[in-house]
JSON list of C-alpha atoms in Angstrom, two decimals:
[
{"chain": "A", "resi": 1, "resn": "UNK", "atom": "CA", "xyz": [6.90, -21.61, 24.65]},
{"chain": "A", "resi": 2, "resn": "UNK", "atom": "CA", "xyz": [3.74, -19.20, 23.87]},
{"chain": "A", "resi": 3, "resn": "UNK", "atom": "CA", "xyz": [0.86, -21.23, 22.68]},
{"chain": "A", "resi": 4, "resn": "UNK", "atom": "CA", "xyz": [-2.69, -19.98, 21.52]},
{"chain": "A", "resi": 5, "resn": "UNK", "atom": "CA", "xyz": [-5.47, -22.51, 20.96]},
{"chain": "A", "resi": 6, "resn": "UNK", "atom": "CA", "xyz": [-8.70, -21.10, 19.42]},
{"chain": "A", "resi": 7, "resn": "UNK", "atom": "CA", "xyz": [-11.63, -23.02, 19.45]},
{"chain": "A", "resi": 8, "resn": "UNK", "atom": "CA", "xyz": [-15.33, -22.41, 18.61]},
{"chain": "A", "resi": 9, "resn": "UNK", "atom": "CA", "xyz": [-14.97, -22.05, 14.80]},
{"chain": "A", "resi": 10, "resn": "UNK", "atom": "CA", "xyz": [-17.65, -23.44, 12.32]},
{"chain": "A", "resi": 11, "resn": "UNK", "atom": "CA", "xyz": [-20.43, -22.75, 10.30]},
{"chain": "A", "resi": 12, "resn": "UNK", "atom": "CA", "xyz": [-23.45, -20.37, 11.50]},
{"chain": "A", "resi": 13, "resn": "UNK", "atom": "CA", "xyz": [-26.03, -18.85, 9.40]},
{"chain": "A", "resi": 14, "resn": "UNK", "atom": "CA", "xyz": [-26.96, -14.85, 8.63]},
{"chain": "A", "resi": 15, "resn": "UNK", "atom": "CA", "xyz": [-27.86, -13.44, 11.57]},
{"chain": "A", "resi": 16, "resn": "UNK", "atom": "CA", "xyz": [-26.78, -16.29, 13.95]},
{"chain": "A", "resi": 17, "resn": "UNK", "atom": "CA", "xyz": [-24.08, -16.10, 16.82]},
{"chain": "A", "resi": 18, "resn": "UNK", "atom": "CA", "xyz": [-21.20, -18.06, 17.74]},
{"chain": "A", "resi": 19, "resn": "UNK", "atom": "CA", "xyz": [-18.42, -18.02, 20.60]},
{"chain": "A", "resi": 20, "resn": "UNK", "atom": "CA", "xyz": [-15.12, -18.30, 19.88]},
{"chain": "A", "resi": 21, "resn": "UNK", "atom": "CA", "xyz": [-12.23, -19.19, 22.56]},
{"chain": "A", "resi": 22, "resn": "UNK", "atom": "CA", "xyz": [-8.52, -19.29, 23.01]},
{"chain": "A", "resi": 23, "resn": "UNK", "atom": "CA", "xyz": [-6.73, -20.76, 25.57]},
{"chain": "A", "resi": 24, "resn": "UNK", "atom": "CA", "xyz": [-3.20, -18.99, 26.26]},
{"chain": "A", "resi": 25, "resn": "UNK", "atom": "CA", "xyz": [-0.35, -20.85, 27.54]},
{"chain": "A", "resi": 26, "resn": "UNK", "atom": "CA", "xyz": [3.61, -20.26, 27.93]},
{"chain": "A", "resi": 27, "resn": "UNK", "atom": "CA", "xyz": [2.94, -16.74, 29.28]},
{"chain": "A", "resi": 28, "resn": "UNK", "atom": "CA", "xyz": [1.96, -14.59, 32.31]},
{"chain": "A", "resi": 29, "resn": "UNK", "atom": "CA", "xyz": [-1.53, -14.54, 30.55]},
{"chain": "A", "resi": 30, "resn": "UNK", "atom": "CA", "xyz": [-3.57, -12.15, 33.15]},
{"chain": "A", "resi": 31, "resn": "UNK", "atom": "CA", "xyz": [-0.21, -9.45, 32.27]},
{"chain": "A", "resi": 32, "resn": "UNK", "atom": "CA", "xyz": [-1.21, -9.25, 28.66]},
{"chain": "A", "resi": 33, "resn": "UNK", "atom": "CA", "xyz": [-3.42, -7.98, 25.94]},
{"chain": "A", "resi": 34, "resn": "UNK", "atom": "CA", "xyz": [-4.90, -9.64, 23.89]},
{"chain": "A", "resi": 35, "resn": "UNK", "atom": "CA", "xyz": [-6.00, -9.30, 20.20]},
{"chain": "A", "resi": 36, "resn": "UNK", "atom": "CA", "xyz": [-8.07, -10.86, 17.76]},
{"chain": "A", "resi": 37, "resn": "UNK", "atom": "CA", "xyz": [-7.42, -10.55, 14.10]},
{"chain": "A", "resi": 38, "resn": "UNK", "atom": "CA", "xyz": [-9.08, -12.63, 10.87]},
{"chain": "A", "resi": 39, "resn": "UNK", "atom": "CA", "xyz": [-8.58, -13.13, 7.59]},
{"chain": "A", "resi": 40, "resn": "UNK", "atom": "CA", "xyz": [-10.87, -13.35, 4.88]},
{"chain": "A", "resi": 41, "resn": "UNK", "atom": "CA", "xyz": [-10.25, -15.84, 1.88]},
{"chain": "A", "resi": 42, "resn": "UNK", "atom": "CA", "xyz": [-7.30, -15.43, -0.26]},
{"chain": "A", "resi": 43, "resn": "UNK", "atom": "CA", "xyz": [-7.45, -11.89, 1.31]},
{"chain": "A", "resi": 44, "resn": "UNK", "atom": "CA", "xyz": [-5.28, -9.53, 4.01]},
{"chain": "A", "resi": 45, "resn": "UNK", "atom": "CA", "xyz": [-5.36, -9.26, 7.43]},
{"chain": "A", "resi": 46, "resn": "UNK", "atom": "CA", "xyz": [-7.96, -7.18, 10.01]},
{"chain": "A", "resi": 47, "resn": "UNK", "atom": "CA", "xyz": [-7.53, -6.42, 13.40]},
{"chain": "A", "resi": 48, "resn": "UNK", "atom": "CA", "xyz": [-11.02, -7.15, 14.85]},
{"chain": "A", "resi": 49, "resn": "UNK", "atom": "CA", "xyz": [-10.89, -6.45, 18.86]},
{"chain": "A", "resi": 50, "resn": "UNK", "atom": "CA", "xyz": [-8.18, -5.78, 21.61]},
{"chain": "A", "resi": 51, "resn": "UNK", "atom": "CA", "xyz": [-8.76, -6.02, 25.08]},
{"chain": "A", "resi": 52, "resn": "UNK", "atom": "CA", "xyz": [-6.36, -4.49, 27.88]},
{"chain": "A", "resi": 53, "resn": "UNK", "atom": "CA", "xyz": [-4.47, -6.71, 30.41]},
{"chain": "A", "resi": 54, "resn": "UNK", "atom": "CA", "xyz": [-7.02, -5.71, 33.25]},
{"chain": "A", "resi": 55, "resn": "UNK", "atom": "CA", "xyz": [-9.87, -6.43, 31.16]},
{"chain": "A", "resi": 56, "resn": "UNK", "atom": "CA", "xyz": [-11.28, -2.55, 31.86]},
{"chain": "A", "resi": 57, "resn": "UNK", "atom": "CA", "xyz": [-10.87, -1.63, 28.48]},
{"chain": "A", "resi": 58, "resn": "UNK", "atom": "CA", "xyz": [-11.99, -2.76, 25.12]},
{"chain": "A", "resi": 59, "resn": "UNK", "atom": "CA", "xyz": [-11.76, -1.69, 21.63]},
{"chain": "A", "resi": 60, "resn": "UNK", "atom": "CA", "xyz": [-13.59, -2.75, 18.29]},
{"chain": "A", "resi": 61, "resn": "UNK", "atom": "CA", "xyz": [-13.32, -1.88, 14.68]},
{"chain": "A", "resi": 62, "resn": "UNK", "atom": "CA", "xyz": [-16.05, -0.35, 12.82]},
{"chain": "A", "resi": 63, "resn": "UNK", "atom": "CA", "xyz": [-16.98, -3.42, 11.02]},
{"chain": "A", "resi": 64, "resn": "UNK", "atom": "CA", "xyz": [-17.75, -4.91, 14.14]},
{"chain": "A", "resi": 65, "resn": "UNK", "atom": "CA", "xyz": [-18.68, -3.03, 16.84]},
{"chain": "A", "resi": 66, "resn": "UNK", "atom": "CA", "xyz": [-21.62, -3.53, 18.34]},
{"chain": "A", "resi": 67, "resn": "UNK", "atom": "CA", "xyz": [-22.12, -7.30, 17.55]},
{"chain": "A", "resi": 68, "resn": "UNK", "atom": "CA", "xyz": [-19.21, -8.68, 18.59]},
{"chain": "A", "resi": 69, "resn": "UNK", "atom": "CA", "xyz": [-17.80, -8.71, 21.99]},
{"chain": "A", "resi": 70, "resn": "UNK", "atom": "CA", "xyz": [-14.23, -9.66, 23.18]},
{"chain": "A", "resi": 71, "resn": "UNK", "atom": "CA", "xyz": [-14.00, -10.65, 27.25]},
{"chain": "A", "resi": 72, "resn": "UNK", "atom": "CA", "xyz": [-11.13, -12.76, 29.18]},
{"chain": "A", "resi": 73, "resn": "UNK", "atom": "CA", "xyz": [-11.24, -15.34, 32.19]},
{"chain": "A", "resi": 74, "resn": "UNK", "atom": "CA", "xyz": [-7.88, -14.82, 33.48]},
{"chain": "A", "resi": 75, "resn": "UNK", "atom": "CA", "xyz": [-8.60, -17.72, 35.82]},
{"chain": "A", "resi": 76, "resn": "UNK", "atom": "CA", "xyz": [-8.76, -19.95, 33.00]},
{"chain": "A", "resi": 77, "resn": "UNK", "atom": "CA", "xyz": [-6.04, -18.46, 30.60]},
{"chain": "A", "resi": 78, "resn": "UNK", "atom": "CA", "xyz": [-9.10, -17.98, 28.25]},
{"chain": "A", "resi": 79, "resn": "UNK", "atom": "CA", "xyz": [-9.84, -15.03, 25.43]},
{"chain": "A", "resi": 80, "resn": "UNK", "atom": "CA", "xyz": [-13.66, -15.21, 23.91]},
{"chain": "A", "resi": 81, "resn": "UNK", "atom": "CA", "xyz": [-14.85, -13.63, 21.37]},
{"chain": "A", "resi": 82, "resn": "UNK", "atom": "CA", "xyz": [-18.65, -13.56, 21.17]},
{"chain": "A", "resi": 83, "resn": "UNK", "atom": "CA", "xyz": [-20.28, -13.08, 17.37]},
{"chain": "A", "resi": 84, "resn": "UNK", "atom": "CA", "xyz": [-23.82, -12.21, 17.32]},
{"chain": "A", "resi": 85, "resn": "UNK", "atom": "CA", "xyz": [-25.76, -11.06, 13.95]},
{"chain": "A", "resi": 86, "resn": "UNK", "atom": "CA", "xyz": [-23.34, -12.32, 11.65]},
{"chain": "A", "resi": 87, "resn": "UNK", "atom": "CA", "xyz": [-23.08, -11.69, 8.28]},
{"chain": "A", "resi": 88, "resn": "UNK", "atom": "CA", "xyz": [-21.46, -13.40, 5.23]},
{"chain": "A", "resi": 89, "resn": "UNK", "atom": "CA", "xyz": [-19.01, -10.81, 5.42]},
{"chain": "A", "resi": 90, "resn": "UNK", "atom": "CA", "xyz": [-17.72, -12.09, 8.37]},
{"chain": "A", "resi": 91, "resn": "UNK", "atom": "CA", "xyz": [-16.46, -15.49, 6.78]},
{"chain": "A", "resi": 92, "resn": "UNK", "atom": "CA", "xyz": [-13.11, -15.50, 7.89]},
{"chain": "A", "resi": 93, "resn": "UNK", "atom": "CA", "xyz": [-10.28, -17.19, 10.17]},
{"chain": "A", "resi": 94, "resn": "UNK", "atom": "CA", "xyz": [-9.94, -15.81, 13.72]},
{"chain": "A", "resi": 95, "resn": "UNK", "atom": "CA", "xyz": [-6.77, -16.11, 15.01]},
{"chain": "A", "resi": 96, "resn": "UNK", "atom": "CA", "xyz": [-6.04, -15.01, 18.82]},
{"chain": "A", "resi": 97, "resn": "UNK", "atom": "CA", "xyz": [-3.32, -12.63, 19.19]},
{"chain": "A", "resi": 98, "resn": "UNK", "atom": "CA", "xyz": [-0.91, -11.71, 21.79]},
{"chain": "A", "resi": 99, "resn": "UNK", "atom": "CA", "xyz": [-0.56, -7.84, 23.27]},
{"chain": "A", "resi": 100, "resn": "UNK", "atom": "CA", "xyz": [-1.29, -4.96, 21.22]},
{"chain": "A", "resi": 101, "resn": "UNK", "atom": "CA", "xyz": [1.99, -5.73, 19.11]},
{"chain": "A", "resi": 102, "resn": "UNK", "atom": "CA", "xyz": [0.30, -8.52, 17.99]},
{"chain": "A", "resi": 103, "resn": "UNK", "atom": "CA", "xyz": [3.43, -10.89, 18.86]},
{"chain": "A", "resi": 104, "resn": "UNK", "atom": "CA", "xyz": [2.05, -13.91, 18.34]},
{"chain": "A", "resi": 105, "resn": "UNK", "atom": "CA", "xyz": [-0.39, -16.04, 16.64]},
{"chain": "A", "resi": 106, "resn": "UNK", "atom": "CA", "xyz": [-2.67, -19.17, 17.10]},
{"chain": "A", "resi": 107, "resn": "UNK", "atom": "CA", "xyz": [-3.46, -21.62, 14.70]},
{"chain": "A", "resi": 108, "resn": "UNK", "atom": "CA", "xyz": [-6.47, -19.83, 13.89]},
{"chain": "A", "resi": 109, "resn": "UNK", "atom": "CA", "xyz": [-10.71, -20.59, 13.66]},
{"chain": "A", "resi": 110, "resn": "UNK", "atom": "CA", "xyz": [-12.10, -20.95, 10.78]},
{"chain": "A", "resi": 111, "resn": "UNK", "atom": "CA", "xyz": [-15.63, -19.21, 10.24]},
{"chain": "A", "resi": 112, "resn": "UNK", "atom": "CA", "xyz": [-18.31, -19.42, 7.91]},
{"chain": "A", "resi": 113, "resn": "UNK", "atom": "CA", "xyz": [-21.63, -17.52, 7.60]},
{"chain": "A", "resi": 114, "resn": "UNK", "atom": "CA", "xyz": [-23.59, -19.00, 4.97]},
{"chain": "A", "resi": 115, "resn": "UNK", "atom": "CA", "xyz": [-27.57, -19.96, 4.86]},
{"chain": "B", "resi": 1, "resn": "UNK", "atom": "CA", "xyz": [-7.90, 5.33, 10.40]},
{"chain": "B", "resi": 2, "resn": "UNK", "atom": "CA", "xyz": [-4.29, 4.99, 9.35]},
{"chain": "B", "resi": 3, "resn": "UNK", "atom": "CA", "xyz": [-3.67, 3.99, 5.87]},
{"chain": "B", "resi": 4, "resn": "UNK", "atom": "CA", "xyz": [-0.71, 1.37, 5.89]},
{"chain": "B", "resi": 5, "resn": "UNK", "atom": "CA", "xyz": [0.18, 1.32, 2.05]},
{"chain": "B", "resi": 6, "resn": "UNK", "atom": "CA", "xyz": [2.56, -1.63, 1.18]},
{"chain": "B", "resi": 7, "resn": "UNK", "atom": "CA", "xyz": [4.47, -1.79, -2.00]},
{"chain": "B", "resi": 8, "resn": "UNK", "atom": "CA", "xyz": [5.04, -3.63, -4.08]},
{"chain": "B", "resi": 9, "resn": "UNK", "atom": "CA", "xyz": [1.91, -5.99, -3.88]},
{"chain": "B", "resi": 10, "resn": "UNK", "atom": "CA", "xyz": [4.09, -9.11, -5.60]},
{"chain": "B", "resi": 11, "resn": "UNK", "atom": "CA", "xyz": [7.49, -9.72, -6.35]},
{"chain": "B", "resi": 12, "resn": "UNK", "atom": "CA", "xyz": [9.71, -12.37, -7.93]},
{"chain": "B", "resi": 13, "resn": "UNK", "atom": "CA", "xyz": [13.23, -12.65, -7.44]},
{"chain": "B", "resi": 14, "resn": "UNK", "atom": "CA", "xyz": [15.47, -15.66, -6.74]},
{"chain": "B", "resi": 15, "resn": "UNK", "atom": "CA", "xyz": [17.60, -17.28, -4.55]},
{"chain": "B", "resi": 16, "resn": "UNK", "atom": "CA", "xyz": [20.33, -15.68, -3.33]},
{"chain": "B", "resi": 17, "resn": "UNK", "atom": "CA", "xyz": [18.69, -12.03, -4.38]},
{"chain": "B", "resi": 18, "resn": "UNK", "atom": "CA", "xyz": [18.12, -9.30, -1.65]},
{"chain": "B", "resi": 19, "resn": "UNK", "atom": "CA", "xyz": [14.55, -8.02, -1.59]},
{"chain": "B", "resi": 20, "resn": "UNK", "atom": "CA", "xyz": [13.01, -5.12, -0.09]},
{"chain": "B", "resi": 21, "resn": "UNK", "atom": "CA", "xyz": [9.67, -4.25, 0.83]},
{"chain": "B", "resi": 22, "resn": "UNK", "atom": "CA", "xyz": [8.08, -0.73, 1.85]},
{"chain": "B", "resi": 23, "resn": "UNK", "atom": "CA", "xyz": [5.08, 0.10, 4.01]},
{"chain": "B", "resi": 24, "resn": "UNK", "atom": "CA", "xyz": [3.75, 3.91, 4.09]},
{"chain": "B", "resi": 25, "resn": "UNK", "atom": "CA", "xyz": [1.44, 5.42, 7.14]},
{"chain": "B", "resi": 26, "resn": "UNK", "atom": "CA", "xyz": [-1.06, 7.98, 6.38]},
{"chain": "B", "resi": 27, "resn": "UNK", "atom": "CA", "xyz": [0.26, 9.60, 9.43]},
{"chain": "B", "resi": 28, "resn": "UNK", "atom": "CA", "xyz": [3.51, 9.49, 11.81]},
{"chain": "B", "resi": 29, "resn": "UNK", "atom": "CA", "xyz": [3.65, 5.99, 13.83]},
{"chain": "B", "resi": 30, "resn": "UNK", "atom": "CA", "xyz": [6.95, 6.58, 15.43]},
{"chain": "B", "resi": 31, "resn": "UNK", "atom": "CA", "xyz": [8.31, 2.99, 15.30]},
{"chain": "B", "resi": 32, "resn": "UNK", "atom": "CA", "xyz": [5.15, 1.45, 16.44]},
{"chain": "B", "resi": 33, "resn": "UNK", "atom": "CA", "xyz": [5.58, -0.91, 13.54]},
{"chain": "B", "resi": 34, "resn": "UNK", "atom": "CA", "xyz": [6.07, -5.08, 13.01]},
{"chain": "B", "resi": 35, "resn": "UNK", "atom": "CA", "xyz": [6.69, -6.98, 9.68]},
{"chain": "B", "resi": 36, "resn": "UNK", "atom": "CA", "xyz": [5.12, -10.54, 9.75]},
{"chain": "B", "resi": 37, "resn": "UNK", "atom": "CA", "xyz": [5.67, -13.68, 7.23]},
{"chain": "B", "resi": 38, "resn": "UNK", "atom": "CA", "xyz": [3.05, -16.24, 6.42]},
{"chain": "B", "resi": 39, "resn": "UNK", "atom": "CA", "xyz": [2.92, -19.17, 4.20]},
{"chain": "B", "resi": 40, "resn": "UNK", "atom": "CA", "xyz": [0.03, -20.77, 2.77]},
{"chain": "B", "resi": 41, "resn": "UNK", "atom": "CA", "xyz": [-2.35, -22.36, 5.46]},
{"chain": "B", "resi": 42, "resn": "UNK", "atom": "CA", "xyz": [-0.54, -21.48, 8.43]},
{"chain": "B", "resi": 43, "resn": "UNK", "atom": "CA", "xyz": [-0.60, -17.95, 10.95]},
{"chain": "B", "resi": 44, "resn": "UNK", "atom": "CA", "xyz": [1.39, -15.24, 10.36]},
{"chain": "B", "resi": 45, "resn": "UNK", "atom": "CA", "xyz": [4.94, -15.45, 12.31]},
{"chain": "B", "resi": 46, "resn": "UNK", "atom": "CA", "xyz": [5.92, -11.74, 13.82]},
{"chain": "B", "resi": 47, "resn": "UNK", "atom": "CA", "xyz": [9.67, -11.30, 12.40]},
{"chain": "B", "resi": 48, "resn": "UNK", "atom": "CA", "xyz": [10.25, -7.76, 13.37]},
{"chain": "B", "resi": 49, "resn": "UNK", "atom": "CA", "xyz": [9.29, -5.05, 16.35]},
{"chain": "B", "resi": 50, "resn": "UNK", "atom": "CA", "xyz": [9.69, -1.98, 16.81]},
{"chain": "B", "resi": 51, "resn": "UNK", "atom": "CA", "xyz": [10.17, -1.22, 13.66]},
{"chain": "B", "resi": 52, "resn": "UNK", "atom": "CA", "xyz": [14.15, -2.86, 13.51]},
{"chain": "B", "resi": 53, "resn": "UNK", "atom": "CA", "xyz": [14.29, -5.19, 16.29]},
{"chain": "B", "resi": 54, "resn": "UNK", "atom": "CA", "xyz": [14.58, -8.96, 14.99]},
{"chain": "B", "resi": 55, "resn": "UNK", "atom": "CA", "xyz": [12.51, -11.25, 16.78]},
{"chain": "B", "resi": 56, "resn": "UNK", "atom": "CA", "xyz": [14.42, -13.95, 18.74]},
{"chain": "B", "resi": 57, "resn": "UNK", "atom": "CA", "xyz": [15.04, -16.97, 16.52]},
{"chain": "B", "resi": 58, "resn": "UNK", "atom": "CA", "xyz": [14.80, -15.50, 13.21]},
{"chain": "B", "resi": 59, "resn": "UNK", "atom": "CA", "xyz": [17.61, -14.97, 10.72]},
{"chain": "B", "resi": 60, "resn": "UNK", "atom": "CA", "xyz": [19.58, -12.38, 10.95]},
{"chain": "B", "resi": 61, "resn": "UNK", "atom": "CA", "xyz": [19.43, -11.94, 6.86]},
{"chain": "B", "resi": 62, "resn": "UNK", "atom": "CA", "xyz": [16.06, -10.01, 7.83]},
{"chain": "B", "resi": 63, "resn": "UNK", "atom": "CA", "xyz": [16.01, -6.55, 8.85]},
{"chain": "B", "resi": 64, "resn": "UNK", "atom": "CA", "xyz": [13.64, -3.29, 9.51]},
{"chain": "B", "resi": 65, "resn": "UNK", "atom": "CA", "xyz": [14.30, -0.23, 9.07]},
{"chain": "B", "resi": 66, "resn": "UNK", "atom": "CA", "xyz": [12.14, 3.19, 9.70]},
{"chain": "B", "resi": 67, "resn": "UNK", "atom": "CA", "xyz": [10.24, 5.75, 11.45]},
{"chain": "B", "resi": 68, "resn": "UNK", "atom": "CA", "xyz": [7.14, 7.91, 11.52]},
{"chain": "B", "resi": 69, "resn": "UNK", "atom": "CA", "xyz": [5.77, 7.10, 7.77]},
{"chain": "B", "resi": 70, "resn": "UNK", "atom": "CA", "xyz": [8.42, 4.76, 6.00]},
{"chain": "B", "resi": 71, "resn": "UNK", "atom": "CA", "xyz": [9.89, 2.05, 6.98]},
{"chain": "B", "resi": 72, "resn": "UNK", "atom": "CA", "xyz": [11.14, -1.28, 4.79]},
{"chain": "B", "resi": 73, "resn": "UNK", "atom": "CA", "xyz": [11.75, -4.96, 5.04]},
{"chain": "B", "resi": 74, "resn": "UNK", "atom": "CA", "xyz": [15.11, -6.08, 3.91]},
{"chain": "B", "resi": 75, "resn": "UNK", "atom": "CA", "xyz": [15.54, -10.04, 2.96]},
{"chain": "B", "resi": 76, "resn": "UNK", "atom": "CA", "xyz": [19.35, -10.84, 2.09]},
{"chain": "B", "resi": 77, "resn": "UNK", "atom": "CA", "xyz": [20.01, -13.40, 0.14]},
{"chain": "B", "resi": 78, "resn": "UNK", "atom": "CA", "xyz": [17.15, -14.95, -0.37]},
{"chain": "B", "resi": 79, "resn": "UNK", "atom": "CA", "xyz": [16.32, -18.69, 0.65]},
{"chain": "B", "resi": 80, "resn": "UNK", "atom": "CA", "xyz": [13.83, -21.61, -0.68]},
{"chain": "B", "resi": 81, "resn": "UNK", "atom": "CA", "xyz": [11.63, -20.89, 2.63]},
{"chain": "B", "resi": 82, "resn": "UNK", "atom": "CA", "xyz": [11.38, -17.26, 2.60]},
{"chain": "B", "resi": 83, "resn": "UNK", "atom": "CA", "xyz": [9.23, -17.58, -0.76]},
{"chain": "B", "resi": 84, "resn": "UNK", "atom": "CA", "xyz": [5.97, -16.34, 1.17]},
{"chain": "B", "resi": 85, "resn": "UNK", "atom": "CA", "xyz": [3.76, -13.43, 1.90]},
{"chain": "B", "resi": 86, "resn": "UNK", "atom": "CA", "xyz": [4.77, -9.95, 3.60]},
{"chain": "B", "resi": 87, "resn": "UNK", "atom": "CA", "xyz": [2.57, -7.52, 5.95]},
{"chain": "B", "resi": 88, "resn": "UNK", "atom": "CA", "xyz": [3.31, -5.00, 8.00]},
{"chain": "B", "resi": 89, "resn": "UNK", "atom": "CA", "xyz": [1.02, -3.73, 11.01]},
{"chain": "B", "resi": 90, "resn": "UNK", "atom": "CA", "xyz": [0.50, -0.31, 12.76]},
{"chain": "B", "resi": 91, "resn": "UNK", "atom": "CA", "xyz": [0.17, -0.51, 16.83]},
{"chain": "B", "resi": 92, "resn": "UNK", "atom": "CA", "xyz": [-0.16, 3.13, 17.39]},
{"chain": "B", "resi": 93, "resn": "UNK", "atom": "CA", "xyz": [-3.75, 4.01, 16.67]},
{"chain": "B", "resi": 94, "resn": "UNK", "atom": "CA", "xyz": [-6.45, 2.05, 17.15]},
{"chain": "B", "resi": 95, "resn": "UNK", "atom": "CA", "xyz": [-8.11, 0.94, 14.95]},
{"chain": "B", "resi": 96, "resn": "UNK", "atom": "CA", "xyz": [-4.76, -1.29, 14.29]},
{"chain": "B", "resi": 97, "resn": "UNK", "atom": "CA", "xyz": [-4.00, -1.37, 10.48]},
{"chain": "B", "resi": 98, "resn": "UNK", "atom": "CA", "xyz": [-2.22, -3.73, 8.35]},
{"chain": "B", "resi": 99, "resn": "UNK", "atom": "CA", "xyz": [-0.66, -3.68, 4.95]},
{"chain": "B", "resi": 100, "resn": "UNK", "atom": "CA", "xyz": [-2.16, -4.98, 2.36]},
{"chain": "B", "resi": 101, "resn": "UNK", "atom": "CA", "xyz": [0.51, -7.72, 1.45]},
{"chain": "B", "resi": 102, "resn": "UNK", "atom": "CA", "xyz": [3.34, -8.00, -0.37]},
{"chain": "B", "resi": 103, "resn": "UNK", "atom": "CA", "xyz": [3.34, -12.10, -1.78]},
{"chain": "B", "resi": 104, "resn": "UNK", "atom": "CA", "xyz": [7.37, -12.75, -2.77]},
{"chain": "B", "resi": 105, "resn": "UNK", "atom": "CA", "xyz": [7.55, -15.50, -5.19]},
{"chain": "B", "resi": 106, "resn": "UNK", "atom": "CA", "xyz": [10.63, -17.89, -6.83]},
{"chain": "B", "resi": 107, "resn": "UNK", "atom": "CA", "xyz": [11.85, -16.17, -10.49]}
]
């Protein structure tokens, strides 16, 4: 069975930084993708950062690029996602995601950016 | 960035009722395309991929159909626990876009 298991999640003020990770499990983790994706309040969905199976390539959307940073330990089964200058805009639930079909889900991380 | 427009936004309808659901690309996404459920406070579940395929372990009274710029979500005959919400996703251009939602309520 495919499990995800963020971790990290919490409350940060403007401009602070946090580290978010999620331990795979059920899979041949190092032959993946892997995706994040978060959703703000009562909103929709946004695909936030992929990263290829061999870790040489990386990709961002606009809202975040720049300040966030998405890297895998494929020795530990382990996706980060590291959040620096964060803005309120940001509040939102990170959920880890599996291959670029986004297949499956984790429980999510909830994350709040507020002074 | 690919638009994913998803129609209609809300729906009501009833047990036993057959639903369907559209997303529309800004561009051609061959059949790069999966439908997802979620209910309140828990993660999306992937239900279709590829466009048509059914994901293993979910009824078969779901079903995808489409290519390129439309493509729909049928529900047949509706039941108690498929009152939730609706989104499609791209996977053919980054960035990866989703659908705005489509939240499918008891009449």
């Amino acid at each position: 069975e495919v499990q995800l298991l963020e971790s990290g999640g919490g409350l940060v003020q403007p401009g602070g930084s946090l580290r978010l990770s999620c331990v795979a499990s059920g899979f041949y983790f190092r032959d993946s993708a892997m995706t994040w994706v978060r959703q703000t309040p009562g909103k929709g969905l946004d695909w936030v950062s992929l990263i290829s199976s061999d870790g040489a390539s990386t990709f961002y959307a606009d809202s975040v690029k720049g300040r966030f940073t998405i890297s895998r330990d494929d020795s530990k089964d382990t996706l980060y996602l590291h959040m620096n200058s964060l803005r309120a805009e940001d509040t939102a639930v990170y959920y880890c995601t599996r291959d670029i079909e986004v297949s499956y889900w984790g429980q999510g991380a909830p994350v709040t950016v507020s002074p | 960035d690919i638009q994913m427009t998803q129609s209609p936004s809300s729906l009501s309808a009833s047990v036993g009722d057959r639903v369907t659901i559209t997303c529309r690309a800004s561009q051609g996404i061959r059949n790069d395309l999966g439908w997802y459920q979620q209910k309140p406070g828990k993660a999306p579940k992937r239900l279709i991929h590829a466009a048509s395929i059914l994901q293993s372990g979910v009824p078969s009274r779901f079903s995808g159909s489409g290519s390129g710029t439309e493509f729909t979500l049928t529900i047949n005959s509706l039941q108690p626990e498929d009152f939730a919400t609706y989104y499609c996703l791209q996977h053919n251009t980054y960035p990866l876009t989703f659908g705005q939602g489509t939240k499918l309520e008891i009449k």
